[in-house]
CSV table of C-alpha atoms and ligand atoms in Angstrom, one decimal:
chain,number,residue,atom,x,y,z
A,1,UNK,CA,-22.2,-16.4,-2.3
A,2,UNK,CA,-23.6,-13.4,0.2
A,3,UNK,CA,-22.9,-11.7,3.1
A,4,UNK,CA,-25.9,-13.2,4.5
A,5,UNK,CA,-24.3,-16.7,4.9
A,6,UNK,CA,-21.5,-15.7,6.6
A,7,UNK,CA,-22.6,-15.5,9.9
A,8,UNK,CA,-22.4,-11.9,10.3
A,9,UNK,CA,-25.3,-10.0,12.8
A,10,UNK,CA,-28.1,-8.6,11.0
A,11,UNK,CA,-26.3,-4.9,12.1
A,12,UNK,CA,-23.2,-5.4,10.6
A,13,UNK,CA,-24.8,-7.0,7.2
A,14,UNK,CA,-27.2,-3.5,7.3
A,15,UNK,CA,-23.6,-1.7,7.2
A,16,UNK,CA,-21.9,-3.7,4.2
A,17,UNK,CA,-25.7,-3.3,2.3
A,18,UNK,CA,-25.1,0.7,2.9
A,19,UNK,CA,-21.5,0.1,1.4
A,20,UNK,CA,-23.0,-1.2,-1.9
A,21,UNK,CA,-21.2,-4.8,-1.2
A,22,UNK,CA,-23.0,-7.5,-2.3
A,23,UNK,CA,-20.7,-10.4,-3.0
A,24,UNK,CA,-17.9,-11.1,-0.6
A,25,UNK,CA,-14.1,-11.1,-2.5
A,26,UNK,CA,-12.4,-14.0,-1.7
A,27,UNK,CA,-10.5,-13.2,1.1
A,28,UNK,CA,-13.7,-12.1,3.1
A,29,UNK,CA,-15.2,-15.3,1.8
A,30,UNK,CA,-12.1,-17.2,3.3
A,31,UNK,CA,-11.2,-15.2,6.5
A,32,UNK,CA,-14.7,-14.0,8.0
A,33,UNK,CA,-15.6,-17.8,9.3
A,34,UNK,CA,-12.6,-18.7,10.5
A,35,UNK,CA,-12.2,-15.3,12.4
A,36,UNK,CA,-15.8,-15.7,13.5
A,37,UNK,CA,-14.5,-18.8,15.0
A,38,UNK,CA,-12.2,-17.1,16.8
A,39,UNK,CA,-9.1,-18.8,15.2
A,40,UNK,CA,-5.9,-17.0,14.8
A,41,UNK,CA,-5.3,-16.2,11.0
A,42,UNK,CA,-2.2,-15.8,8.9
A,43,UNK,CA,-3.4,-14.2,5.7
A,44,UNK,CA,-1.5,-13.1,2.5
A,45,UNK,CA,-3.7,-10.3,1.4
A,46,UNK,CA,-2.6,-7.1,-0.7
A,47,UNK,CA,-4.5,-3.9,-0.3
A,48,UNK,CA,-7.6,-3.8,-3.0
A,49,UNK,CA,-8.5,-7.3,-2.3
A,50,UNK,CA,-11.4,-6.7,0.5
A,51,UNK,CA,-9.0,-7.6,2.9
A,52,UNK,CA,-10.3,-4.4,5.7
A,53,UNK,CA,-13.3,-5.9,5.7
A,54,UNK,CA,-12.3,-9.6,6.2
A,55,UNK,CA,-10.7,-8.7,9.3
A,56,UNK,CA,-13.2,-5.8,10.8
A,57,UNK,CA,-16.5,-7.5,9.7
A,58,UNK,CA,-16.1,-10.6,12.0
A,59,UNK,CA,-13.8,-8.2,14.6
A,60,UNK,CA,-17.1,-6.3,15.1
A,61,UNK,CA,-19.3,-9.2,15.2
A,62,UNK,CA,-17.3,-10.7,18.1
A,63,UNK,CA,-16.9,-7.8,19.9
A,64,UNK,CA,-20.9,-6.6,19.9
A,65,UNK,CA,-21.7,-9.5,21.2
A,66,UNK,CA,-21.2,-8.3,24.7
A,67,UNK,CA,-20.6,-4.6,25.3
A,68,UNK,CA,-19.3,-3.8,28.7
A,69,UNK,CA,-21.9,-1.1,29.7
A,70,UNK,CA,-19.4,1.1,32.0
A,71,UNK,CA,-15.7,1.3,31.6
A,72,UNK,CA,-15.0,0.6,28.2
A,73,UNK,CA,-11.5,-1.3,27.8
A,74,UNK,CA,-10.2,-1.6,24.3
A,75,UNK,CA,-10.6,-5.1,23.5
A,76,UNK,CA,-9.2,-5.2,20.3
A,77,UNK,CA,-6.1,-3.4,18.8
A,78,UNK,CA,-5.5,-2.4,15.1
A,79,UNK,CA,-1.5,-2.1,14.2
A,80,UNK,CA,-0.8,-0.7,10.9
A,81,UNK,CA,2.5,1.1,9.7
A,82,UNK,CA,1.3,4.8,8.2
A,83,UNK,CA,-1.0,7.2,9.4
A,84,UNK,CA,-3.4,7.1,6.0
A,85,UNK,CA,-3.5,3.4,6.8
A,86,UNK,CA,-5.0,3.8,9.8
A,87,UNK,CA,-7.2,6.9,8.6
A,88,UNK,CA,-8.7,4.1,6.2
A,89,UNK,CA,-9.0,1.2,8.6
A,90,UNK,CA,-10.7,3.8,11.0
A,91,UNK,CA,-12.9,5.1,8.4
A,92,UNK,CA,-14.0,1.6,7.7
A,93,UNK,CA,-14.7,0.5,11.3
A,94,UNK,CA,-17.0,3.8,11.6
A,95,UNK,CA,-18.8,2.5,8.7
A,96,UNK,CA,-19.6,-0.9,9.5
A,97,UNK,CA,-20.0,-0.7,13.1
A,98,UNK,CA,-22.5,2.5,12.7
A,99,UNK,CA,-25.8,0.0,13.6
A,100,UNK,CA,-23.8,-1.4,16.7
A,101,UNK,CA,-23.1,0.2,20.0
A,102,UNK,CA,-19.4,-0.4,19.3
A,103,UNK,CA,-17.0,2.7,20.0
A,104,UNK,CA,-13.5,3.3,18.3
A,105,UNK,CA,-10.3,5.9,18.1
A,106,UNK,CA,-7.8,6.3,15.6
A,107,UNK,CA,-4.0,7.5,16.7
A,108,UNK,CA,-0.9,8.3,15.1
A,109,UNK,CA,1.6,11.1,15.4
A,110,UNK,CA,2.6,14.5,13.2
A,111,UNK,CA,-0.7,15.7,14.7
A,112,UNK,CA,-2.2,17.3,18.6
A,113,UNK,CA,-2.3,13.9,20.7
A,114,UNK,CA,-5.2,15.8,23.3
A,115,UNK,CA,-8.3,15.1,20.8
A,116,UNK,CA,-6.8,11.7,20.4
A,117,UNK,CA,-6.3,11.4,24.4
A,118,UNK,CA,-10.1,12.7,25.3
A,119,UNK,CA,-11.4,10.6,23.0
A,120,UNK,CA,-9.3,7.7,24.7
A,121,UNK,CA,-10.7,9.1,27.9
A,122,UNK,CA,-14.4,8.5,27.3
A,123,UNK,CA,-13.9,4.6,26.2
A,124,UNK,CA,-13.1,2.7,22.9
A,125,UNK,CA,-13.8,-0.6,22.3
A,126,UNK,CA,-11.6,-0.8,18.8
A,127,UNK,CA,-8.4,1.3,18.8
A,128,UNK,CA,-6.8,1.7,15.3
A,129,UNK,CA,-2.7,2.3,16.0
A,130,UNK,CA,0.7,3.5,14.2
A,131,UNK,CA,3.0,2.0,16.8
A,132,UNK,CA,4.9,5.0,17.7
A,133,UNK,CA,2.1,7.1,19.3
A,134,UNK,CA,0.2,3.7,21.3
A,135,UNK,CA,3.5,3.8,22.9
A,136,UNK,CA,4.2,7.6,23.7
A,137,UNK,CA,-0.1,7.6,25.1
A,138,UNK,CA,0.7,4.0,26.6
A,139,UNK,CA,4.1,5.3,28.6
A,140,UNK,CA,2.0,8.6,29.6
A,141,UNK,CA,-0.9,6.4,30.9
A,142,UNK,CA,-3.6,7.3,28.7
A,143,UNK,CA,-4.5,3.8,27.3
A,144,UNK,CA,-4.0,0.1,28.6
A,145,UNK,CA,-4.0,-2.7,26.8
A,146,UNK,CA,-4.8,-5.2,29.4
A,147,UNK,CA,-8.1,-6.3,28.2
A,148,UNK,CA,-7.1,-6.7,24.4
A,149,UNK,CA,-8.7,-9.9,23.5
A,150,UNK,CA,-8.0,-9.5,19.4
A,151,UNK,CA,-5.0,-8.1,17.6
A,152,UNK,CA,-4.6,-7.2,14.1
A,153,UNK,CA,-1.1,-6.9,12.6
A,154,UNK,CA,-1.9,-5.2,9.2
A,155,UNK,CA,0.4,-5.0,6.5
A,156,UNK,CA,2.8,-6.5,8.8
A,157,UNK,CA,5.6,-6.9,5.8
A,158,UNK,CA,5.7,-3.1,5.6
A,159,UNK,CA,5.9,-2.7,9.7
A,160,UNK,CA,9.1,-5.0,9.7
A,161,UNK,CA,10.2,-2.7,6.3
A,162,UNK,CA,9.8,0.8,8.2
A,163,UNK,CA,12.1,-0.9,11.6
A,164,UNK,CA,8.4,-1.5,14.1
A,165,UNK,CA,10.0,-4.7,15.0
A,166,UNK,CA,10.9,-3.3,18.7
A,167,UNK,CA,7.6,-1.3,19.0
A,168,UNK,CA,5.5,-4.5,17.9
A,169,UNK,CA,7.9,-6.2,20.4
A,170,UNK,CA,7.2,-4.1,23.1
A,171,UNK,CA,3.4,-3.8,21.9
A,172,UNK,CA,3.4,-7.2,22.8
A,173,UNK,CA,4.3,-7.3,25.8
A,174,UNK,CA,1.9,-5.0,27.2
A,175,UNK,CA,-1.0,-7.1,26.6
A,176,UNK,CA,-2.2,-10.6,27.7
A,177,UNK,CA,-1.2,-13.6,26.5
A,178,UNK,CA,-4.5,-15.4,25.8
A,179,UNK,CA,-6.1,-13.2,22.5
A,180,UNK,CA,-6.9,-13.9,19.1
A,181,UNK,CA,-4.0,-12.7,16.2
A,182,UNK,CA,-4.8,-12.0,12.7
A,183,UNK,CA,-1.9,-11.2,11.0
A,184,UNK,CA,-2.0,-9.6,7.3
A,185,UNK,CA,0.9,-9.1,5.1
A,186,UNK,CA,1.1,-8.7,1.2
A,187,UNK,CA,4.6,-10.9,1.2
A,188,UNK,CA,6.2,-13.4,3.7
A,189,UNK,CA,9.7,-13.2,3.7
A,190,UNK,CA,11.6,-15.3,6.4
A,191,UNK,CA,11.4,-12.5,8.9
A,192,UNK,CA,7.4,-12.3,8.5
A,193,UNK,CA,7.0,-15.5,8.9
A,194,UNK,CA,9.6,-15.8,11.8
A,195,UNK,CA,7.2,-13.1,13.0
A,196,UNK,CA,4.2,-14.9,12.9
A,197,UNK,CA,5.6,-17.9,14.6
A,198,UNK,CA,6.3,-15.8,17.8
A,199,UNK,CA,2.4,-14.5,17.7
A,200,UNK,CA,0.3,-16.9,16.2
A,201,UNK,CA,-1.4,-19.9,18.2
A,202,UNK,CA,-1.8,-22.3,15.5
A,203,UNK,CA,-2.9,-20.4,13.0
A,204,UNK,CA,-5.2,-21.2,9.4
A,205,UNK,CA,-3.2,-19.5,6.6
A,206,UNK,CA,-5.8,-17.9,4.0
A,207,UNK,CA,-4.4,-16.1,0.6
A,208,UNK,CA,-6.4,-13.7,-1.7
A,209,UNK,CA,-4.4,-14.2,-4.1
A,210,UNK,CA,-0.9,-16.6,-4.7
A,211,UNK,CA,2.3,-14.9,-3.1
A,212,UNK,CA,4.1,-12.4,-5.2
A,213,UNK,CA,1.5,-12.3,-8.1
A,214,UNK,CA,0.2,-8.9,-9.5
A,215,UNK,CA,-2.8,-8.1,-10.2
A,216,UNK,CA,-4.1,-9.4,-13.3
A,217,UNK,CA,-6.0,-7.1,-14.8
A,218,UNK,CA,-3.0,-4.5,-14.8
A,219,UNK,CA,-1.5,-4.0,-18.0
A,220,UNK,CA,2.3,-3.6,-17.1
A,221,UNK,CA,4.9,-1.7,-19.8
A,222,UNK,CA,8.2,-1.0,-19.2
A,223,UNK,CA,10.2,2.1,-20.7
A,224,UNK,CA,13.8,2.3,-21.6
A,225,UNK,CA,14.8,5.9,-21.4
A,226,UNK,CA,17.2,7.9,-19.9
A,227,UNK,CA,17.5,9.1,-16.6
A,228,UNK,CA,17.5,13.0,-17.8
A,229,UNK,CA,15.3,12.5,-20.2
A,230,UNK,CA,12.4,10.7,-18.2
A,231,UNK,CA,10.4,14.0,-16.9
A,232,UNK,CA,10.5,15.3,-20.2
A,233,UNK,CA,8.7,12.2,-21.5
A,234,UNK,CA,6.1,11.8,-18.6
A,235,UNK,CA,5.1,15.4,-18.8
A,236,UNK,CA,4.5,14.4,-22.9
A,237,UNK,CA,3.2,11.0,-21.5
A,238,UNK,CA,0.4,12.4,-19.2
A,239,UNK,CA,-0.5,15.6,-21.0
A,240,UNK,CA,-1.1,13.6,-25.0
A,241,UNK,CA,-2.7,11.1,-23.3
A,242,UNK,CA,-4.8,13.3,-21.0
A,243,UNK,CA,-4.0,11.1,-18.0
A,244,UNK,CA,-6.1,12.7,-15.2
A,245,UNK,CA,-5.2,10.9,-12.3
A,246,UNK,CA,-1.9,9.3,-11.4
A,247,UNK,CA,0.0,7.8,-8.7
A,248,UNK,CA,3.6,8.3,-9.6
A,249,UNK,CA,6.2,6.6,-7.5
A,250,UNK,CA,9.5,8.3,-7.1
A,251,UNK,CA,12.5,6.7,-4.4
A,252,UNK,CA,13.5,9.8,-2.5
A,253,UNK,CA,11.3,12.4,-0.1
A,254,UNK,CA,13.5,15.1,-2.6
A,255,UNK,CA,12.9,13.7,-5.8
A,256,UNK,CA,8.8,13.5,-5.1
A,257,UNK,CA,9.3,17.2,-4.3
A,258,UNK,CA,11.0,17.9,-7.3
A,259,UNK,CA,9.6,16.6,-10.1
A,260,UNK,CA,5.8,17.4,-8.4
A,261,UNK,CA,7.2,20.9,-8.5
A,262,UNK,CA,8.6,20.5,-12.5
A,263,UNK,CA,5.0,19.2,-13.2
A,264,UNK,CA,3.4,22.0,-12.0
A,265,UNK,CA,5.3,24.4,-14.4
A,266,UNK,CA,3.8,22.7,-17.0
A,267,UNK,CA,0.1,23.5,-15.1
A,268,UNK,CA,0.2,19.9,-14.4
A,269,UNK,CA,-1.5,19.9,-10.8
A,270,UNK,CA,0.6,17.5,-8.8
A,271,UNK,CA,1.6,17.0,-5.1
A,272,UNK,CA,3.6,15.1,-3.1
A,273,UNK,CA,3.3,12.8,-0.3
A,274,UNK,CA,6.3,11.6,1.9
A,275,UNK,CA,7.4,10.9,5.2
A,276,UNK,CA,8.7,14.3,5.9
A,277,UNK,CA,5.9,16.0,4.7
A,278,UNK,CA,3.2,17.3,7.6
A,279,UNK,CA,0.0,15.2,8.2
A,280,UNK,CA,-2.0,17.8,7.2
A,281,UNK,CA,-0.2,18.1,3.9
A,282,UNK,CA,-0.5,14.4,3.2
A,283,UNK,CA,-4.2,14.5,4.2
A,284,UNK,CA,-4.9,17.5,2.0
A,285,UNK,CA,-3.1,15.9,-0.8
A,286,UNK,CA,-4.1,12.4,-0.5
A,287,UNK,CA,-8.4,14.5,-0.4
A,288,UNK,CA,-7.5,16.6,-3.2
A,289,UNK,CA,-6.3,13.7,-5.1
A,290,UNK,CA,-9.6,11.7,-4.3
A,291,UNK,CA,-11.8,14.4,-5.5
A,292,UNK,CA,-10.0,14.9,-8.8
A,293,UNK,CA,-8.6,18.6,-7.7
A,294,UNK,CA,-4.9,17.4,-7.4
A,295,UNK,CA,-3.7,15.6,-10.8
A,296,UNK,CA,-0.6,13.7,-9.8
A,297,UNK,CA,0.7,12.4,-6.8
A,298,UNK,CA,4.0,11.8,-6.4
A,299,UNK,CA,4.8,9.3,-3.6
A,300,UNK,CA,7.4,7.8,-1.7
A,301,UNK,CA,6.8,4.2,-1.1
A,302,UNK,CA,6.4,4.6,2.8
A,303,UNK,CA,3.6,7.2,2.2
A,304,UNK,CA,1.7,5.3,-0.8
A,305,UNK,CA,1.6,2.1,1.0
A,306,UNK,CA,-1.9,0.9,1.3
A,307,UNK,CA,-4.1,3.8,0.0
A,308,UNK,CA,-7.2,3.1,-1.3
A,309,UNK,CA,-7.9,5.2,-4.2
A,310,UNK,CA,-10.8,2.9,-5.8
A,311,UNK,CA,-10.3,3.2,-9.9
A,312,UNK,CA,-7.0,4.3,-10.0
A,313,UNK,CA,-6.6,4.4,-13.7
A,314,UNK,CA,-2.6,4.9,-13.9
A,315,UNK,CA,0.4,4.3,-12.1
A,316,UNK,CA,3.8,5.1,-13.0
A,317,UNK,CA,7.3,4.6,-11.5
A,318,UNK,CA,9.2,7.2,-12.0
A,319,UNK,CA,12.2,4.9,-11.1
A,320,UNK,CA,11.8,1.0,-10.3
A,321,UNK,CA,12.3,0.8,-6.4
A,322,UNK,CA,15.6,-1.6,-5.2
A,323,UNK,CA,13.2,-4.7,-3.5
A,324,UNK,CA,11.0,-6.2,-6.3
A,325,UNK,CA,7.9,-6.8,-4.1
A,326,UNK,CA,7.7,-3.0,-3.6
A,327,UNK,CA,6.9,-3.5,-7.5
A,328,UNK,CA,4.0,-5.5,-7.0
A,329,UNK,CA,2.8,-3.1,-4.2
A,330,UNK,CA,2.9,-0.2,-6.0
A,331,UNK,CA,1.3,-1.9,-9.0
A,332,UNK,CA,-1.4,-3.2,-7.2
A,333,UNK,CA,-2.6,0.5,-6.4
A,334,UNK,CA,-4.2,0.3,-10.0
A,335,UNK,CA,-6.7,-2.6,-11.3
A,336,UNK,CA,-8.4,-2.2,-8.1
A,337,UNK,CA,-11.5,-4.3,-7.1
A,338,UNK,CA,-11.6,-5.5,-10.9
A,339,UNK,CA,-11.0,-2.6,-12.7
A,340,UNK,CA,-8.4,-2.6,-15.1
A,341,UNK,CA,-5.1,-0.4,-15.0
A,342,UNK,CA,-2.3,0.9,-16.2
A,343,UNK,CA,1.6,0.4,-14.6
A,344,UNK,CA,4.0,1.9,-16.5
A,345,UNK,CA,7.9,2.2,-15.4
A,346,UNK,CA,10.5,4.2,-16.8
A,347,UNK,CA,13.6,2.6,-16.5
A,348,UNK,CA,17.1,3.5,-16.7
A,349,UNK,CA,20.4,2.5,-17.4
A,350,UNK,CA,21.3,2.1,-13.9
A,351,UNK,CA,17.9,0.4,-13.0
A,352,UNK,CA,17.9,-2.3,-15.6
A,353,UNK,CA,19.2,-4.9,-12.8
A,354,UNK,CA,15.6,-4.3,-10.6
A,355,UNK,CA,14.1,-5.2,-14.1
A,356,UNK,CA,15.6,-8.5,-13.9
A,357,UNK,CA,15.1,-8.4,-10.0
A,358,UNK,CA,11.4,-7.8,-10.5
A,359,UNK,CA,10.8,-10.8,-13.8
A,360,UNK,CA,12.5,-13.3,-11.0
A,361,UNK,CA,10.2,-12.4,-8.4
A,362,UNK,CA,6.6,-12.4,-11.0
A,363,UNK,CA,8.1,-15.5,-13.2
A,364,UNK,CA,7.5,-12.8,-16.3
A,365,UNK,CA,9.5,-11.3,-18.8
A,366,UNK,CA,8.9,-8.0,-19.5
A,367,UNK,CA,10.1,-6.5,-23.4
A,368,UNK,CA,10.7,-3.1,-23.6
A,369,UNK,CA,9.2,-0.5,-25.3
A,370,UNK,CA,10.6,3.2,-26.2
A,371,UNK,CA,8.9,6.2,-27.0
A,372,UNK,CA,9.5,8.3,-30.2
A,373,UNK,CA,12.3,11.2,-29.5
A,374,UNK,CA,12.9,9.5,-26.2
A,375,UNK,CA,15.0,6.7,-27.2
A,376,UNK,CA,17.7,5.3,-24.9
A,377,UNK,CA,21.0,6.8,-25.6
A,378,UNK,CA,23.2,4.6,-22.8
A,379,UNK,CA,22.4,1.3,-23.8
A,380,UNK,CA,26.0,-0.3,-24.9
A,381,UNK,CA,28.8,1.6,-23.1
A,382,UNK,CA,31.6,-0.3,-25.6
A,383,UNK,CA,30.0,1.3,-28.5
A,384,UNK,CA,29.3,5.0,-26.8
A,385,UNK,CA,33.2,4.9,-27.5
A,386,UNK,CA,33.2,4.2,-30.5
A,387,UNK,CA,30.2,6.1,-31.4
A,388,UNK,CA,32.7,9.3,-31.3
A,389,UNK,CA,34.2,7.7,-33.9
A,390,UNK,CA,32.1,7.8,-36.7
A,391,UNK,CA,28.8,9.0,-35.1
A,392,UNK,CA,26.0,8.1,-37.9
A,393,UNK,CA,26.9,4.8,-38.5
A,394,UNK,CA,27.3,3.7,-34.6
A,395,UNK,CA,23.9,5.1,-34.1
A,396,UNK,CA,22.5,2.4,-36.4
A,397,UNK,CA,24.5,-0.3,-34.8
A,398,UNK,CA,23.0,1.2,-31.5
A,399,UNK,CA,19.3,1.1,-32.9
A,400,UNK,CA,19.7,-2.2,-34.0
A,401,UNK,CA,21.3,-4.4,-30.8
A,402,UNK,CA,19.1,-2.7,-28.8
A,403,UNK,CA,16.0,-4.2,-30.3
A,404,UNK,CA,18.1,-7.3,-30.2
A,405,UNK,CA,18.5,-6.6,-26.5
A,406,UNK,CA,14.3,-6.4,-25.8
A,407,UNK,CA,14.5,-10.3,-25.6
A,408,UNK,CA,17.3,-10.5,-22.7
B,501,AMP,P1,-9.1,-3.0,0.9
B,501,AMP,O1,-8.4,-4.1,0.2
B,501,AMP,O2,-9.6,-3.5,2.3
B,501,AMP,O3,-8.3,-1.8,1.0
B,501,AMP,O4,-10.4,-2.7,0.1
B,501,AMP,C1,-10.4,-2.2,-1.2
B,501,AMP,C2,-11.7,-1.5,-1.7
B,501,AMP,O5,-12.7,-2.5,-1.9
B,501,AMP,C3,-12.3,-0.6,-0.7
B,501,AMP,O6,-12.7,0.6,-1.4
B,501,AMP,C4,-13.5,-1.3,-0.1
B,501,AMP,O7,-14.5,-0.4,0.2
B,501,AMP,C5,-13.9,-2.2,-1.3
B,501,AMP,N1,-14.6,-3.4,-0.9
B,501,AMP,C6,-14.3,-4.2,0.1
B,501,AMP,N2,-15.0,-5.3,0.2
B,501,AMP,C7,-15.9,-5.2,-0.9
B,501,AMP,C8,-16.9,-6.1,-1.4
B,501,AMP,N3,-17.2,-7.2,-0.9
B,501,AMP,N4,-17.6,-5.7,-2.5
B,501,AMP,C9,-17.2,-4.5,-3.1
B,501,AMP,N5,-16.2,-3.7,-2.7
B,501,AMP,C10,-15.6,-4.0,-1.6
């Protein structure tokens, strides 16, 4: 199949030709008509499967059709939960709509709100949004959303996860009832799908891919090792392998800072990206990590959500995050666009119940694997005890269950 069938203007096809794009992934292939045909659209789409373009292509198309030539209301509305979210989405619209008369905006906060407000001032047509600053310009009177006739809910999952029910809520409510919805979420728990019901007119539900499955092309291995031992071994991990660049996902704001700091002791270049870190800082980290000047980044899960780093050859969790579908998020930062990747998760003592947590949620069992000099010391509590006992011959014991223990 081609672009070309879709029904796309011959401007917006000249735009996905400059991209490079030639076939449309699945999800383009399933949402572009149906969003052409101006239905409302419930679609289960992680990030790395096309899905920007599924909803912007056929956004644009509708839009061009008839540009207001004076006053420029927005008529369609972008939602998405972090700022380098909607840098991307933004980025994207710029592209594809560069052959159309089309005009859009990005805006989120951490950053000067006048360039955002002037360019509000001159007219948009698309407006890319992190909820918190649409409301603070909306409540000052620097944007309406009156004339929205298309909303996008992206990565709606990880709104309701960061607490943007309210601000959707209210979001809502300032704009009018009769509009087209696209709503895109990676997983639908109840509350998504509660969610949806409230927005959607009768909507057709596409998936890229089946719920909760990673990608395939990622090779997954799971480390036992413990907790003090685990930068020790990524350091030895990253350097002997000469792993150039990796996403490494740590749980806290402090622990990113922390362990991004121990790497660059060892003239590891790393930085890392968090929610209490400046926009600039995650801008010029997430840059210098695209170009191959910053090794590592260390993220929290709020930051990493939904970059697109194309080729991502490794991703590591540092520790296994508490809700198993973060798992498949983070994962699914590598094996992008049918590449193949690398996950690899260093797990704990303490974390070995999210193990079991995350082969529920992907029907898979994972074994574990150890590394030489880095072997588990934790694993059966009853025979720590004893090991004070007689020390040499517990620590065979030890070996031994715990291989046993690989096929839980
Ligand atoms: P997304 O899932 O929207 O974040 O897109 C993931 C990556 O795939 C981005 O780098 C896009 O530029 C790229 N992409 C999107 N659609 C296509 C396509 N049809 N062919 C090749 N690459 C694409």
């Amino acid at each position: 199949m081609s672009f070309s069938t879709l029904g796309l203007s011959p401007s917006i096809l000249k735009a996905v030709a400059k991209k490079g794009y030639e076939t449309p992934s699945p999800i383009q292939q399933k949402a572009i008509p149906l969003i052409l045909a101006q239905k409302d659209v419930l679609a289960s789409a992680q990030t790395g499967t096309g899905k920007t373009a599924g909803f912007t292509l056929p956004l644009l198309h509708l839009l061009s059709k008839e540009i207001p030539q004076r006053k420029r209301p927005i008529r369609s509305l972008i939602l998405t939960p972090t700022r380098e979210l909607a840098a991307q989405i933004y980025d994207n619209i710029k592209a594809y709509s560069e052959f159309t008369e089309l005009r859009s905006a990005v805006i989120f906060g951490g950053v000067n709100a006048n360039p955002q407000i002037r360019t509000l001032e001159n007219g948009i047509d698309v407006l890319v949004a992190c909820p918190g600053r649409l409301l603070d310009l909306h409540s000052q009177g620097h944007l309406s959303l009156n004339k929205i006739e298309i909303l996008v809910l992206d990565e709606a999952d990880r709104m309701l996860d960061m607490g943007f029910l309210r601000d959707i809520k209210k979001v809502l409510s300032l704009m009018p009832t009769k509009r087209q919805n696209l709503l895109f979420s990676a997983t639908f728990s109840k509350e998504i799908k509660q969610l949806a019901n409230g927005i959607l007119h009768q909507p057709v539900a596409v998936e890229a891919a089946p719920e909760n499955t990673t990608a395939e092309k990622v090779n997954q291995k799971m480390y036992r090792v413990d907790k003090s031992s685990k930068t020790e071994m990524l350091i030895q991990m990253i350097s002997e392998g000469n792993w150039q660049q990796v996403l490494i996902f740590s749980r806290t704001k402090h622990g990113a800072n922390r362990l991004a700091e121990k790497l660059g002791k060892k003239n590891i270049t790393a930085a890392a990206i968090h929610g209490n870190k400046t926009q600039n800082a995650r801008t010029k980290a997430l840059t210098g990590f695209k170009k191959g000047t910053i090794r590592i980044l260390v993220a929290t899960d709020i930051a990493a959500r939904g970059l697109d780093i194309p080729l991502l050859p490794y991703v590591v969790n540092y520790e296994l995050p508490n809700i198993a579908e973060d798992y498949v998020h983070r994962i699914g930062r590598t094996g992008r666009a049918g590449a193949s990747g690398i996950a690899i998760s260093l797990v704990g003592q303490e974390e070995l119940a999210y193990v079991k947590s995350i082969e529920k949620l992907l029907q898979q069992q994972f074994p574990f694997e150890t590394r030489e000099g880095f072997e588990p010391t934790m694993d059966f509590i009853p025979e720590q005890a004893a090991k004070k006992k007689n020390p040499s011959k517990n620590n065979q014991r030890r070996k031994k269950s715990y291989r046993g223990s690989r096929n839980r």
